[in-house]
Coordinates of C-alpha atoms in Angstrom, one line a residue:
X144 CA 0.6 -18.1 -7.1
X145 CA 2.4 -15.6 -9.2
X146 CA 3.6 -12.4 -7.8
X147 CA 1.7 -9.3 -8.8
X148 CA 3.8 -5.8 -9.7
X149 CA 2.7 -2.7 -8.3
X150 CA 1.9 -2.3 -11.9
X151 CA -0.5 -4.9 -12.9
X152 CA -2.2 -3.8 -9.4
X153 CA -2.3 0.1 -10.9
X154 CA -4.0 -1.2 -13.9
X155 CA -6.1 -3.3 -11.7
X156 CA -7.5 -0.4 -9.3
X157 CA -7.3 2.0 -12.3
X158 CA -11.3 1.7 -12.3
X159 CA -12.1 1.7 -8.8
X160 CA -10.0 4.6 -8.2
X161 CA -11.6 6.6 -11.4
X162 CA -14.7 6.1 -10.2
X163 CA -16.8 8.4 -8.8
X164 CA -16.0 10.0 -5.5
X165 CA -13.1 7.5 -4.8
X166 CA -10.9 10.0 -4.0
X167 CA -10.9 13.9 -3.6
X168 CA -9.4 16.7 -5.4
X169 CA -7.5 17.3 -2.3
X170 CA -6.0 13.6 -1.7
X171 CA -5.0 13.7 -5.6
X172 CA -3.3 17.0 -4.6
X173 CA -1.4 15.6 -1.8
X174 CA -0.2 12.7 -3.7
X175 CA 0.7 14.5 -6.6
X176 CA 2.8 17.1 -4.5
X177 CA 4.2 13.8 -2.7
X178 CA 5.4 12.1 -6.1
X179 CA 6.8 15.9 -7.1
X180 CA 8.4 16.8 -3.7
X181 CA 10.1 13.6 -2.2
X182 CA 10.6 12.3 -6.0
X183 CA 11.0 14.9 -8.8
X184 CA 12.2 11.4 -11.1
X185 CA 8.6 10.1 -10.8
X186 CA 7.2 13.6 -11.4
X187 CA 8.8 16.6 -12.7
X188 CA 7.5 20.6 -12.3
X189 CA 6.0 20.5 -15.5
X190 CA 4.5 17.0 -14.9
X191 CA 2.9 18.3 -11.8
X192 CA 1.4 21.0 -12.5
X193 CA -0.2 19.5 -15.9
X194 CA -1.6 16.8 -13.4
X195 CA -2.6 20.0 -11.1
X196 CA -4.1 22.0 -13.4
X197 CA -7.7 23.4 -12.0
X198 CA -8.9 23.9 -15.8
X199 CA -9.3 19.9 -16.5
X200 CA -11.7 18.2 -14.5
X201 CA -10.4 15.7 -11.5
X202 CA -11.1 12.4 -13.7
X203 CA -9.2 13.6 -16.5
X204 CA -6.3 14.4 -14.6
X205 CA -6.6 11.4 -12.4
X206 CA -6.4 9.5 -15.8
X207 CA -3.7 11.3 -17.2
X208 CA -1.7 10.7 -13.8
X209 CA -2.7 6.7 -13.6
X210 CA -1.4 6.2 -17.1
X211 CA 1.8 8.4 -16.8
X212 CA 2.7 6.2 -13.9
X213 CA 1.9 2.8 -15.4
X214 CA 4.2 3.8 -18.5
X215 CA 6.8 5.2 -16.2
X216 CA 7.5 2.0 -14.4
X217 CA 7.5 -0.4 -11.2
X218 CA 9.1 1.6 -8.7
X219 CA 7.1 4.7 -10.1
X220 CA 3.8 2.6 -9.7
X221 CA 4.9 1.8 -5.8
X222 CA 5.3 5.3 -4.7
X223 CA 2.2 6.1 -5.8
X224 CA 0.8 3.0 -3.7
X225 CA 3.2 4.4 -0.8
X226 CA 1.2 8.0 -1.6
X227 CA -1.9 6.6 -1.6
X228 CA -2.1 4.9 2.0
X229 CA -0.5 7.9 3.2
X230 CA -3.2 10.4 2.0
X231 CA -6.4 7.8 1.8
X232 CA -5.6 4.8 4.0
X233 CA -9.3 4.2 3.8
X234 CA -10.2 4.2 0.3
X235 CA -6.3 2.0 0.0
X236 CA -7.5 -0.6 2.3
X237 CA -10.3 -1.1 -0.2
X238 CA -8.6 -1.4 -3.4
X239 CA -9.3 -4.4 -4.9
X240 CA -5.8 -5.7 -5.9
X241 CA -5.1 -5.4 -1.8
X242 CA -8.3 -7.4 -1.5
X243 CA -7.6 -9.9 -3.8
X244 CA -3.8 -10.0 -2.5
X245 CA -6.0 -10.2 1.3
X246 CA -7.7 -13.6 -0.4
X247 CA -5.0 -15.0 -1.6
X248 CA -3.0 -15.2 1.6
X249 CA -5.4 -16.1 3.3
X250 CA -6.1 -19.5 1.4
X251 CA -2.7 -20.0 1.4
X252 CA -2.7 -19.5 4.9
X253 CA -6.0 -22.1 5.8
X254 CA -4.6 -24.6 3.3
X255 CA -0.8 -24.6 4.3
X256 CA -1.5 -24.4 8.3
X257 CA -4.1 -26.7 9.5
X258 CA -4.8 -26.9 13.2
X259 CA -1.6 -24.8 14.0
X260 CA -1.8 -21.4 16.2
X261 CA 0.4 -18.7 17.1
X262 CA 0.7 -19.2 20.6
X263 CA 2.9 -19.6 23.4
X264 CA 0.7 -21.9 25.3
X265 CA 0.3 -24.1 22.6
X266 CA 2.3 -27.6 21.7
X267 CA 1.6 -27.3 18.2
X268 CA 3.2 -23.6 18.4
X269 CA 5.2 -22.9 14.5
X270 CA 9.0 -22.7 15.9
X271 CA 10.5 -19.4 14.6
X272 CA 7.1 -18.2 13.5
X273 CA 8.3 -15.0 15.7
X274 CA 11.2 -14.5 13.5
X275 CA 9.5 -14.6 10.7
X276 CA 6.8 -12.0 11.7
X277 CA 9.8 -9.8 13.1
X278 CA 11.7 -9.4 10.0
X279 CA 8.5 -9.3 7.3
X280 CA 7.3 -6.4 5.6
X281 CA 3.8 -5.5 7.1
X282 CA 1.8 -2.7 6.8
X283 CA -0.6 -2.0 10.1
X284 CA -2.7 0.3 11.1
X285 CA -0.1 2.9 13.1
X286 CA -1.6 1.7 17.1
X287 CA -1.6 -1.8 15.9
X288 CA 2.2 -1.6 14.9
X289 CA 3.1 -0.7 18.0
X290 CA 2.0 -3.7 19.6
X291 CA 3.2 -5.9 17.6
X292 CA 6.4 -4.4 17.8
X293 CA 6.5 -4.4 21.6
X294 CA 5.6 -8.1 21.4
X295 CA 8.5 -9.0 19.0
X296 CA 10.7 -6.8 21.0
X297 CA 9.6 -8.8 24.3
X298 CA 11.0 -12.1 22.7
X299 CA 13.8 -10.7 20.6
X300 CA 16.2 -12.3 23.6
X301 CA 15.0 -15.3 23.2
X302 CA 15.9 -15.7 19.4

């Protein structure tokens, strides 16, 4: 399967996220002040405050914003992702380039895998599988996280 940018995904969840009630004038707010503060290259003073401006109504600047970042690049695009499941985890969770990236793996997953667990006890247990889990890029809930990171750190002598 093909890799997907951050900003095929954009123009993926452009819909979803324009539609009604998907997020708040607040959480646009926040991630607008997010892209301006921690990045004035993905969003200047001027930039920001057209995309803040109380006068137009949320969808227009929520449109206006989308497409500014899908012309601005892949980086730009990711940051806003970064933004997004900072300010409305919820609503990011349910994006449906993260479910259809969810779907994917998971096939891949059932079909590459068959009759193999993660598990100490077991015979059939993937060698290095720890490894692998310790040094990927995953994004967890916050408590979750720390569990797995206490159960990587548990066997980190062992690797």
């Amino acid at each position: 399967m093909t890799e997907q940018t951050y900003c095929d995904r954009l123009v993926q969840d452009t819909p979803f996220l324009m539609g009604h009630g998907s997020l708040s004038e607040q959480q646009v707010d926040r991630i607008i002040l997010q892209l301006n503060r921690y990045y004035p290259q993905i969003l200047s003073n001027k930039d920001a405050e057209k995309f803040r401006n109380p006068k137009a109504s949320l969808r227009v600047r929520l449109c206006d914003l989308l497409g500014h970042l899908q012309q601005s690049g892949e980086r730009d695009c990711r940051e806003f992702y970064r933004a997004l499941y900072i300010h409305a985890q919820p609503l990011h969770s349910r994006l449906p380039s993260r479910l259809a990236l969810q779907n994917s793996d998971c096939t891949e997953l059932d079909s590459g895998t068959v009759g193999r667990e993660l598990s100490d006890r077991d015979p059939k247990v993937l060698r290095g599988a720890r490894r692998v889990l310790g040094f990927s890029p995953i994004i967890v809930d916050r408590h979750v996280s720390r569990f797995l990171l206490a159960f990587l750190t548990d066997d980190l002598g062992r690797l």
